[in-house]
GROMACS .gro file of C-alpha atoms in nm:
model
  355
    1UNK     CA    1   0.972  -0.953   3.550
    2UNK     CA    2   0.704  -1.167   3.501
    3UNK     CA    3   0.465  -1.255   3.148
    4UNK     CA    4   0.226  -1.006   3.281
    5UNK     CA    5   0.426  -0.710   3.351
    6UNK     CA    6   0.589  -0.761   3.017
    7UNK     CA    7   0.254  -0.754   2.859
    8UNK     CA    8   0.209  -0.456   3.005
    9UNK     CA    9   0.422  -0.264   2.736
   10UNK     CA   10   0.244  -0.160   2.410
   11UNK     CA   11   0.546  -0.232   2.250
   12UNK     CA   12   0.586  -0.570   2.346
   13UNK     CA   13   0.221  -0.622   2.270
   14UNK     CA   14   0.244  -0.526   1.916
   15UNK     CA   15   0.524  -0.726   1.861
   16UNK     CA   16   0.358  -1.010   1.969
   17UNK     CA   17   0.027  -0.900   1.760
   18UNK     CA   18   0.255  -0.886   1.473
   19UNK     CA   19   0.437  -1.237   1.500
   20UNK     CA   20   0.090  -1.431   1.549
   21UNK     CA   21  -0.039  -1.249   1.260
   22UNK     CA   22   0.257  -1.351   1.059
   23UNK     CA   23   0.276  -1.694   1.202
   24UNK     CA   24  -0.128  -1.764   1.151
   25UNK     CA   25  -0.133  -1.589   0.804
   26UNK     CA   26   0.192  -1.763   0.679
   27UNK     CA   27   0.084  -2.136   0.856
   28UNK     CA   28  -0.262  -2.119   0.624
   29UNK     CA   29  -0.128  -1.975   0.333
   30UNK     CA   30   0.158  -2.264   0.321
   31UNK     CA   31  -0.133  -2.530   0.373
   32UNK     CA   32  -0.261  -2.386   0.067
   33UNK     CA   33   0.008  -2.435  -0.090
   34UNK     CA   34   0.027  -2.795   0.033
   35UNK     CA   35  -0.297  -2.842  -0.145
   36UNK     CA   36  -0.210  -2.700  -0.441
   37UNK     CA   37   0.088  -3.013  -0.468
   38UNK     CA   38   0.408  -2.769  -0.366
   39UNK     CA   39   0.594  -2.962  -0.034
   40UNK     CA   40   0.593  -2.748   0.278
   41UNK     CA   41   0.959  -2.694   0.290
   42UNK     CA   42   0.918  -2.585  -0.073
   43UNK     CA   43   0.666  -2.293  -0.008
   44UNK     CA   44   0.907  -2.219   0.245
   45UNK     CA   45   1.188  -2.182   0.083
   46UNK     CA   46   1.021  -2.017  -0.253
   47UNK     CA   47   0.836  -1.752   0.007
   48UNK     CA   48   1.212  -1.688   0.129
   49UNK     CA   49   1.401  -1.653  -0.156
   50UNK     CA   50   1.155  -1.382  -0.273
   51UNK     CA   51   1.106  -1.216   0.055
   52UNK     CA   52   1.482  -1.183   0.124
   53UNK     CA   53   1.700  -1.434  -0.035
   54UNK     CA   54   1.904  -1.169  -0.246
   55UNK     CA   55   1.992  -0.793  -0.184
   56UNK     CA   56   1.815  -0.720  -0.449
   57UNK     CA   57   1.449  -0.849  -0.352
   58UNK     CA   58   1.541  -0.711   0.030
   59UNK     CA   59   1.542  -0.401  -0.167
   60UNK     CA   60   1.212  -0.478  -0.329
   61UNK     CA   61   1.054  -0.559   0.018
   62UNK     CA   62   1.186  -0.245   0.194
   63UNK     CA   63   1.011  -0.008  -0.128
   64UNK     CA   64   0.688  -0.220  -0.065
   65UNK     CA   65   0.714  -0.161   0.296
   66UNK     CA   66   0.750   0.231   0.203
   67UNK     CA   67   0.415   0.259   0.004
   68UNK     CA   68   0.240   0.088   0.325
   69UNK     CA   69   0.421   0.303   0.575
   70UNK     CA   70   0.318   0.617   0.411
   71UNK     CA   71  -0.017   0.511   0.412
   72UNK     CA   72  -0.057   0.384   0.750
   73UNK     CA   73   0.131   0.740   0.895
   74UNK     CA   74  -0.194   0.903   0.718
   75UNK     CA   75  -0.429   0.636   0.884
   76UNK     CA   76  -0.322   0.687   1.225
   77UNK     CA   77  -0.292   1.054   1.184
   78UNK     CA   78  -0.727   1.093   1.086
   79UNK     CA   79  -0.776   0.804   1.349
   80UNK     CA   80  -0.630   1.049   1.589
   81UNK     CA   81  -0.922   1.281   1.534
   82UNK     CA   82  -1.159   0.926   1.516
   83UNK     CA   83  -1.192   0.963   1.098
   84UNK     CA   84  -1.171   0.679   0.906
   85UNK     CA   85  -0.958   0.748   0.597
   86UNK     CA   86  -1.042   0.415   0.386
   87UNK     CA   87  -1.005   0.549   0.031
   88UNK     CA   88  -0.582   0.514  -0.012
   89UNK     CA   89  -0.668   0.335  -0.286
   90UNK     CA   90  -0.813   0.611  -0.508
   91UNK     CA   91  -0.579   0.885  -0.350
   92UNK     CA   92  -0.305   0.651  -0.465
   93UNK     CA   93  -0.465   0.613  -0.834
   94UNK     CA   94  -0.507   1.025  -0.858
   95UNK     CA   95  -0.151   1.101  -0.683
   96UNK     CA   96  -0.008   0.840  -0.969
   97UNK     CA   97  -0.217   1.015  -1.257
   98UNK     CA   98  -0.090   1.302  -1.172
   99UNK     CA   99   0.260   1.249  -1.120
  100UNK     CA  100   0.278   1.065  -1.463
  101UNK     CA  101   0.120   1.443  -1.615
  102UNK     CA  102   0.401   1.628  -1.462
  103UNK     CA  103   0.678   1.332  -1.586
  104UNK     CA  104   0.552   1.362  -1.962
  105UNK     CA  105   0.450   1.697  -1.989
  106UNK     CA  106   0.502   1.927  -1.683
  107UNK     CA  107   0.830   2.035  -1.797
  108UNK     CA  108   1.090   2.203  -1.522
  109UNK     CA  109   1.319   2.366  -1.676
  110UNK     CA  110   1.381   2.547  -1.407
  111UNK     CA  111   1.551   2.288  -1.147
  112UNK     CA  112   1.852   2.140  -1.154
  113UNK     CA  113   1.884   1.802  -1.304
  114UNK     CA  114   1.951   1.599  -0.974
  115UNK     CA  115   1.635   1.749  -0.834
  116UNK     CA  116   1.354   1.705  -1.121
  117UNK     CA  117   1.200   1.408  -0.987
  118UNK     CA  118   1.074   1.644  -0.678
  119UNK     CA  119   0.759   1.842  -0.870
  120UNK     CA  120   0.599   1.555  -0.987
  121UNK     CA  121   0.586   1.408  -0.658
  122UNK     CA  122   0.484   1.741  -0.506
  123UNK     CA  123   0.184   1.681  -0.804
  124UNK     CA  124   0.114   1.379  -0.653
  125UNK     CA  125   0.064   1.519  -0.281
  126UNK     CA  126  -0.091   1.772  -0.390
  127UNK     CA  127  -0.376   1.563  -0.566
  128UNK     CA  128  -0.409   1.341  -0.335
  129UNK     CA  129  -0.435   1.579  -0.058
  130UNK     CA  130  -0.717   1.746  -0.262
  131UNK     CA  131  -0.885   1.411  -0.256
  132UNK     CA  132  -0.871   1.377   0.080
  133UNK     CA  133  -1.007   1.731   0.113
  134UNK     CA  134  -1.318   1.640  -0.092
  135UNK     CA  135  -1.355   1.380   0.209
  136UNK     CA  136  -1.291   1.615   0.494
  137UNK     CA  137  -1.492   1.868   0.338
  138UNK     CA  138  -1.817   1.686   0.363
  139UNK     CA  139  -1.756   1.568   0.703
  140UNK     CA  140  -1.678   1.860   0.818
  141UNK     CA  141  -1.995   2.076   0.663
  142UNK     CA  142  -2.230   1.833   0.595
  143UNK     CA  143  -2.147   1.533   0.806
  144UNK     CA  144  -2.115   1.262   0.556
  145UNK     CA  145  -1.996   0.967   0.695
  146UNK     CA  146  -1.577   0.961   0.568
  147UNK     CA  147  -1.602   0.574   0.509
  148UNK     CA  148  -1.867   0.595   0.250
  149UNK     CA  149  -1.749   0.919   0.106
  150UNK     CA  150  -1.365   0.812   0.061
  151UNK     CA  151  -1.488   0.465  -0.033
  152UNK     CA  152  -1.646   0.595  -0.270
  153UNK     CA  153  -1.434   0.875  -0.431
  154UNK     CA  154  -1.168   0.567  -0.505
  155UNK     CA  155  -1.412   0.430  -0.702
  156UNK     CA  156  -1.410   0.733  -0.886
  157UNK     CA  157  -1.051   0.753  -0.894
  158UNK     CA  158  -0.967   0.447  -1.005
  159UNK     CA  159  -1.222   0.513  -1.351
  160UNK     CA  160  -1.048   0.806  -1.391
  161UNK     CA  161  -0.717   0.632  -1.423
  162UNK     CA  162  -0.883   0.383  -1.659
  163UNK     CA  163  -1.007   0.704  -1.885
  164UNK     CA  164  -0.653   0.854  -1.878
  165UNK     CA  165  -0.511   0.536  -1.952
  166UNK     CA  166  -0.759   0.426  -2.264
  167UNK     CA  167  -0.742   0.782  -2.434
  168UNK     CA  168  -0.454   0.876  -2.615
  169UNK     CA  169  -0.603   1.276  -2.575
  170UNK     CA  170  -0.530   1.208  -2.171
  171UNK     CA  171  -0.264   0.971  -2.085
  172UNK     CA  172  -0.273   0.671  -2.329
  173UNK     CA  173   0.068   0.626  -2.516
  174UNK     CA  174   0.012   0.707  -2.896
  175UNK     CA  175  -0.101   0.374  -3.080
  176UNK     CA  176   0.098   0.231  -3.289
  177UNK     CA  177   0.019  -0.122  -3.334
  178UNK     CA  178  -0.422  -0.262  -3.323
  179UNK     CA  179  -0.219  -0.413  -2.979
  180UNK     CA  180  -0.114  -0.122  -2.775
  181UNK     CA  181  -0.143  -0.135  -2.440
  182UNK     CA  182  -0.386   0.094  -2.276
  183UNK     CA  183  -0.079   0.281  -2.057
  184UNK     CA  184   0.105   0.564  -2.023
  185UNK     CA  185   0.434   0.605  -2.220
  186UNK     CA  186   0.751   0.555  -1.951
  187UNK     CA  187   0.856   0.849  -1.777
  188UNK     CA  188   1.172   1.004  -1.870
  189UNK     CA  189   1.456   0.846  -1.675
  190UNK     CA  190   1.542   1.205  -1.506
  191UNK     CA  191   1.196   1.206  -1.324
  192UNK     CA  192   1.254   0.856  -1.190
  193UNK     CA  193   1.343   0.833  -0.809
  194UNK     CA  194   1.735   0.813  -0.710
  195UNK     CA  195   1.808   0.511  -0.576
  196UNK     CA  196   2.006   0.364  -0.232
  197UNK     CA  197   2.267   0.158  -0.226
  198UNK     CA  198   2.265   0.081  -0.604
  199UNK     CA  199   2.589  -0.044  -0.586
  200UNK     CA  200   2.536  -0.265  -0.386
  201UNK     CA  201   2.227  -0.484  -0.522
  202UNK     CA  202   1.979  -0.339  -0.259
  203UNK     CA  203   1.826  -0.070  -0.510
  204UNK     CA  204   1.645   0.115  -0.248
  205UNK     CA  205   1.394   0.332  -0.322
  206UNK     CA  206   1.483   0.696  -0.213
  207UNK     CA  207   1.113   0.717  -0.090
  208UNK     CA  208   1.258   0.595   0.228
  209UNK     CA  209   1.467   0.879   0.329
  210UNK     CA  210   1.156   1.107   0.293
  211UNK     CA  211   0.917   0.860   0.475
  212UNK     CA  212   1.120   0.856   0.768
  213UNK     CA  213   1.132   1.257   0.750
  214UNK     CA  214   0.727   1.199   0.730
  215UNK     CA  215   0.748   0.942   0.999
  216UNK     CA  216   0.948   1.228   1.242
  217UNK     CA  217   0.731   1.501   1.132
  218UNK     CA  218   0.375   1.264   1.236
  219UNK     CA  219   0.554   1.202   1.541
  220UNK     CA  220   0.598   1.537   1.680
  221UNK     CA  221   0.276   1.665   1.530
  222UNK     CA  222   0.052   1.443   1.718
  223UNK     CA  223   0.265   1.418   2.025
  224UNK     CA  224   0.420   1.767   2.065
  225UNK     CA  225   0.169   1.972   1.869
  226UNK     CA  226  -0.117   2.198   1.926
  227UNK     CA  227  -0.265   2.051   1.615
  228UNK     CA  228  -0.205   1.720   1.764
  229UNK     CA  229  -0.399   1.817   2.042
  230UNK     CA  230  -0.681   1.919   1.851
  231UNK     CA  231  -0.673   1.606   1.641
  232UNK     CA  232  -0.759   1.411   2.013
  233UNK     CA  233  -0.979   1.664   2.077
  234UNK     CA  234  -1.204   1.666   1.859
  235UNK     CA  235  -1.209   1.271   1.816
  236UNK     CA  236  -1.268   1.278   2.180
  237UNK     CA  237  -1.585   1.503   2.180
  238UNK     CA  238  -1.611   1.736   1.868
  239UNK     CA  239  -1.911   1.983   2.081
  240UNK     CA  240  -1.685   2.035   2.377
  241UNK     CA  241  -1.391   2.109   2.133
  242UNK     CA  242  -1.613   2.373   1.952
  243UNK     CA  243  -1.722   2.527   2.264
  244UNK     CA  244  -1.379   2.524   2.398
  245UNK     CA  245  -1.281   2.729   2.058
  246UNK     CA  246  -1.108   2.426   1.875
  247UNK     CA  247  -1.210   2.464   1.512
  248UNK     CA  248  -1.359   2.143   1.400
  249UNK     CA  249  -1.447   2.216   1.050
  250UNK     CA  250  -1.042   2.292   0.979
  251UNK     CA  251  -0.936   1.980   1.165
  252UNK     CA  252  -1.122   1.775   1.025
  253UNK     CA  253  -1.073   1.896   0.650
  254UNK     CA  254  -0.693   1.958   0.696
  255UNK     CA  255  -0.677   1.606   0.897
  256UNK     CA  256  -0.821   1.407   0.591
  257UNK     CA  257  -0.586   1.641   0.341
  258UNK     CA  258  -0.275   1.545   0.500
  259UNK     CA  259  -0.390   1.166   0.478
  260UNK     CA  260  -0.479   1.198   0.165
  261UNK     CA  261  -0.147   1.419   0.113
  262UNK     CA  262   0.059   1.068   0.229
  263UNK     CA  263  -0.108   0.841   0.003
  264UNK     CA  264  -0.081   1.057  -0.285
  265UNK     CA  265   0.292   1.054  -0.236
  266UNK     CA  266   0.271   0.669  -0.232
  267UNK     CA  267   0.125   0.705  -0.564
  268UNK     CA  268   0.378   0.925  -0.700
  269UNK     CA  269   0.683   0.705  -0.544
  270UNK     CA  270   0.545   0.410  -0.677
  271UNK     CA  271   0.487   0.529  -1.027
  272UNK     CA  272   0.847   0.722  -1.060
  273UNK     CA  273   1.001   0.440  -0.821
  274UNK     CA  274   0.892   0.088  -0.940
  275UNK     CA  275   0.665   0.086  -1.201
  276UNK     CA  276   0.745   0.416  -1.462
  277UNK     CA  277   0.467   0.386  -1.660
  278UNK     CA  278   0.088   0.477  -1.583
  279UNK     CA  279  -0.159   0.166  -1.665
  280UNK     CA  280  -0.469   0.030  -1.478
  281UNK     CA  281  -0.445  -0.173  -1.198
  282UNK     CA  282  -0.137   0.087  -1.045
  283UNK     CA  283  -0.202   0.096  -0.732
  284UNK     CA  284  -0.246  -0.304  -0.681
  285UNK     CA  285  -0.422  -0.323  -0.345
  286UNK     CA  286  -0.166  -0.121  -0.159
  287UNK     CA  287  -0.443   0.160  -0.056
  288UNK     CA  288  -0.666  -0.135   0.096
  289UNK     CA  289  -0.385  -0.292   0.258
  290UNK     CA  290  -0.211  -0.005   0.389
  291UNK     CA  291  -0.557   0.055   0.547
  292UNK     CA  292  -0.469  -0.228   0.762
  293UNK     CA  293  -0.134  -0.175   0.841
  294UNK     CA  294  -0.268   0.185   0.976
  295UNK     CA  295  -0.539  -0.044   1.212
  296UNK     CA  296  -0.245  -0.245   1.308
  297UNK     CA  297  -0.020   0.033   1.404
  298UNK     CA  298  -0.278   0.116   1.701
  299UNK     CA  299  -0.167   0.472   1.665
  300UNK     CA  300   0.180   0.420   1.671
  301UNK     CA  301   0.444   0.604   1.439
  302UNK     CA  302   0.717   0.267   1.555
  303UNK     CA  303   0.410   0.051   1.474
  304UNK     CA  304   0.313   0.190   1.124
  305UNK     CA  305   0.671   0.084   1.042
  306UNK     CA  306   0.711  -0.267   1.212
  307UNK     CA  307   0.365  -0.360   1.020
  308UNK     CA  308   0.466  -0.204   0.707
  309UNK     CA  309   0.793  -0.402   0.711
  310UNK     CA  310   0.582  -0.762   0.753
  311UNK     CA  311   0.335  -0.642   0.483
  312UNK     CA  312   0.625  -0.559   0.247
  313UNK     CA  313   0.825  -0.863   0.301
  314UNK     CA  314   0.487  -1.069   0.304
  315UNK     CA  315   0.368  -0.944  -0.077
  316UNK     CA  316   0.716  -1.014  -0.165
  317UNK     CA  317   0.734  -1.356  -0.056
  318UNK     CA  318   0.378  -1.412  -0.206
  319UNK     CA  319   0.441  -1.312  -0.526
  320UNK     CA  320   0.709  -1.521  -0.584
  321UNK     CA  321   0.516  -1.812  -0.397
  322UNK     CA  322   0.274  -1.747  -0.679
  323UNK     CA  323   0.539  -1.766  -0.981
  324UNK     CA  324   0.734  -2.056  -0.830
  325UNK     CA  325   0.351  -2.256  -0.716
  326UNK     CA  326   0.196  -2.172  -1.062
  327UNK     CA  327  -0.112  -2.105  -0.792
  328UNK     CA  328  -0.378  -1.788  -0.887
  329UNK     CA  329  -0.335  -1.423  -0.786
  330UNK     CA  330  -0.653  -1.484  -0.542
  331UNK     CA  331  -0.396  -1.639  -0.303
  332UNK     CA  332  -0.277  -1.300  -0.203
  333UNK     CA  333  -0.592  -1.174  -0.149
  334UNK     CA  334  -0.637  -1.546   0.065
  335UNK     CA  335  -0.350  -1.407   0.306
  336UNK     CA  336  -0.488  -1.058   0.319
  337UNK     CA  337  -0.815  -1.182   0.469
  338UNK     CA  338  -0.640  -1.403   0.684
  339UNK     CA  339  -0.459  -1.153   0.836
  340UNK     CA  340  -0.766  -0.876   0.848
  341UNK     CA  341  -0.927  -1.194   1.062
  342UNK     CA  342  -0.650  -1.221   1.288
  343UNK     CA  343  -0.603  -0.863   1.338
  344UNK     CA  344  -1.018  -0.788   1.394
  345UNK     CA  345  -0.992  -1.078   1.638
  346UNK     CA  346  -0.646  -0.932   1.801
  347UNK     CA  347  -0.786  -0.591   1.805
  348UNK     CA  348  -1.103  -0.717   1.987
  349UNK     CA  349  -0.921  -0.910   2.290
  350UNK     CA  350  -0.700  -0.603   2.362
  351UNK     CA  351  -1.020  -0.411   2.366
  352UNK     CA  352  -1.207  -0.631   2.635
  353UNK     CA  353  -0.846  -0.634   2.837
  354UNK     CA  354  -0.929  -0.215   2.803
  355UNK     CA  355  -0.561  -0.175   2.661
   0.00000   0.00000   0.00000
């Protein structure tokens, strides 16, 4: 078998997509670094260390990779219909708002003790499927262009979890020194997410059982499903789908409200997984760059996960780059852009090749 039937697979393409993006982004990034006084082998070895040099921050790298995978599976299930769902990052803000509300003061006295930590996500899904839904409503009735509308409903979202945050009537924990943060008080330790492999050192989140579940469940649905089939349908040509009895107004709303659904739940995991406490600046980026891990995936459930995984183990490394370097936070954002580049440019030669 030759380089060009190999090339051939999708597979095999992606993987290669995803090891020049990783090569390019991580080759820059370290010159950075260079310039910045920190020896190449030293970059190397602090991006290492905090990507995967203990079970621990493999653990940390795997629950980053989650958030993104979650994400992405929403991306490439609107893509199938040909909607853009770019606003992750306010479905992600509302999903954590309202996850912390259920934490502090949903109360459920009703579930068992192992299992408490369930309604608040379920909160979280919920809200950020309703954002979502504000989305796919005015596509689907009005024909508002998703980009601008989601775009600009995380704007909204994100002020809304700076209000909850900065009132102590919403979310604000109760002042008690002229210091106090403007955040939420921590979430009691039976709403936070079981972990994996505690024991261990690995500390994984449990967020990765149920994205797997997710990951299945996205599978069959747009393989193996009649809503599936509408989803291509109507991205295909949304007037022959209507004529052909397809409803497009409830594809396109429910298509946007499951996206929105899976970013929501990011939210929630995140806030009852890593962080347990409400504040501004939550969601750090992760809508936005899940956005791209979606557009890497090309519509693939295997390739939501493989880009998740080098996103996850990429802000890992990066972070501690940026402790061990002394260098600014901007350098993250540096890599991001890189790889957006690489990826627009990647994206654009498959295209010509008509693959």
């Amino acid at each position: 078998m030759n380089i060009h039937q190999l090339l051939k697979h999708s597979y095999i393409r992606l993987l290669l997509i995803l090891l020049l993006v990783t090569a390019i982004s991580l080759s820059i990034s370290f010159l950075i670094v260079k310039a910045y006084g920190l020896s190449f082998q030293d970059a190397l070895s602090a991006f290492a260390e905090g990507a995967w040099g203990s079970p621990y921050v493999i653990g940390a790298s795997i629950n980053r990779a989650i958030y993104f995978a979650l994400i992405g599976l929403g991306f490439i299930l609107a893509d199938r219909a040909k909607l853009a769902n770019i606003g992750a990052e306010g479905q992600i803000a509302v999903g954590g708002i309202a996850a912390t509300a259920l934490c502090l003061y949903g109360g459920a006295s009703g579930l068992p003790a192992g299992l408490v930590f369930l309604y608040p996500l379920l909160g979280a899904m919920l809200a950020g499927a309703f954002w979502g839904g504000i989305a796919g409503f005015l596509k689907a009735k009005m024909g508002t262009n998703e980009v601008i509308s989601t775009l600009l409903l995380s704007f909204i979202a994100v002020w809304l979890l700076y209000c909850c945050v900065q009132s102590e009537n919403l979310l604000k924990q109760p002042m008690t020194t002229s210091a106090s943060l403007p955040e939420s008080l921590p979430i009691p330790d039976a709403t936070t997410i079981p972990l994996l492999f505690a024991t261990s050192g690995y500390n994984l989140n449990l967020g990765l059982i149920i994205t797997l579940l997710l990951a299945i469940a996205v599978y069959l649905i747009l393989n193996y499903s009649r809503f599936g089939f509408n989803l291509k349908s109507v991205g295909f040509n949304a007037h022959a789908s209507k004529r052909a009895g397809i409803s497009v107004f409830s594809t396109i709303v429910l298509a946007l409200v499951i996206s929105g659904a899976f970013a929501g739940l990011a939210g929630g995991l995140m806030l009852q997984g890593d962080q347990q406490v409400l504040k501004t600046g939550f969601s750090s980026g992760y809508g936005f760059d899940g956005l791209v891990v979606g557009l890497l995936a090309r519509g693939s459930v295997l390739g939501v996960f493989a880009a998740a995984l080098v996103f996850g183990f990429l802000r890992s490394g990066g972070i501690n780059l940026e402790m061990v370097a002394q260098l600014p936070s901007a350098l993250v954002l540096v890599i991001q852009g890189i790889i957006i580049l690489v990826i627009a440019g990647a994206s654009t030669w498959l295209g010509r090749r008509g693959e």
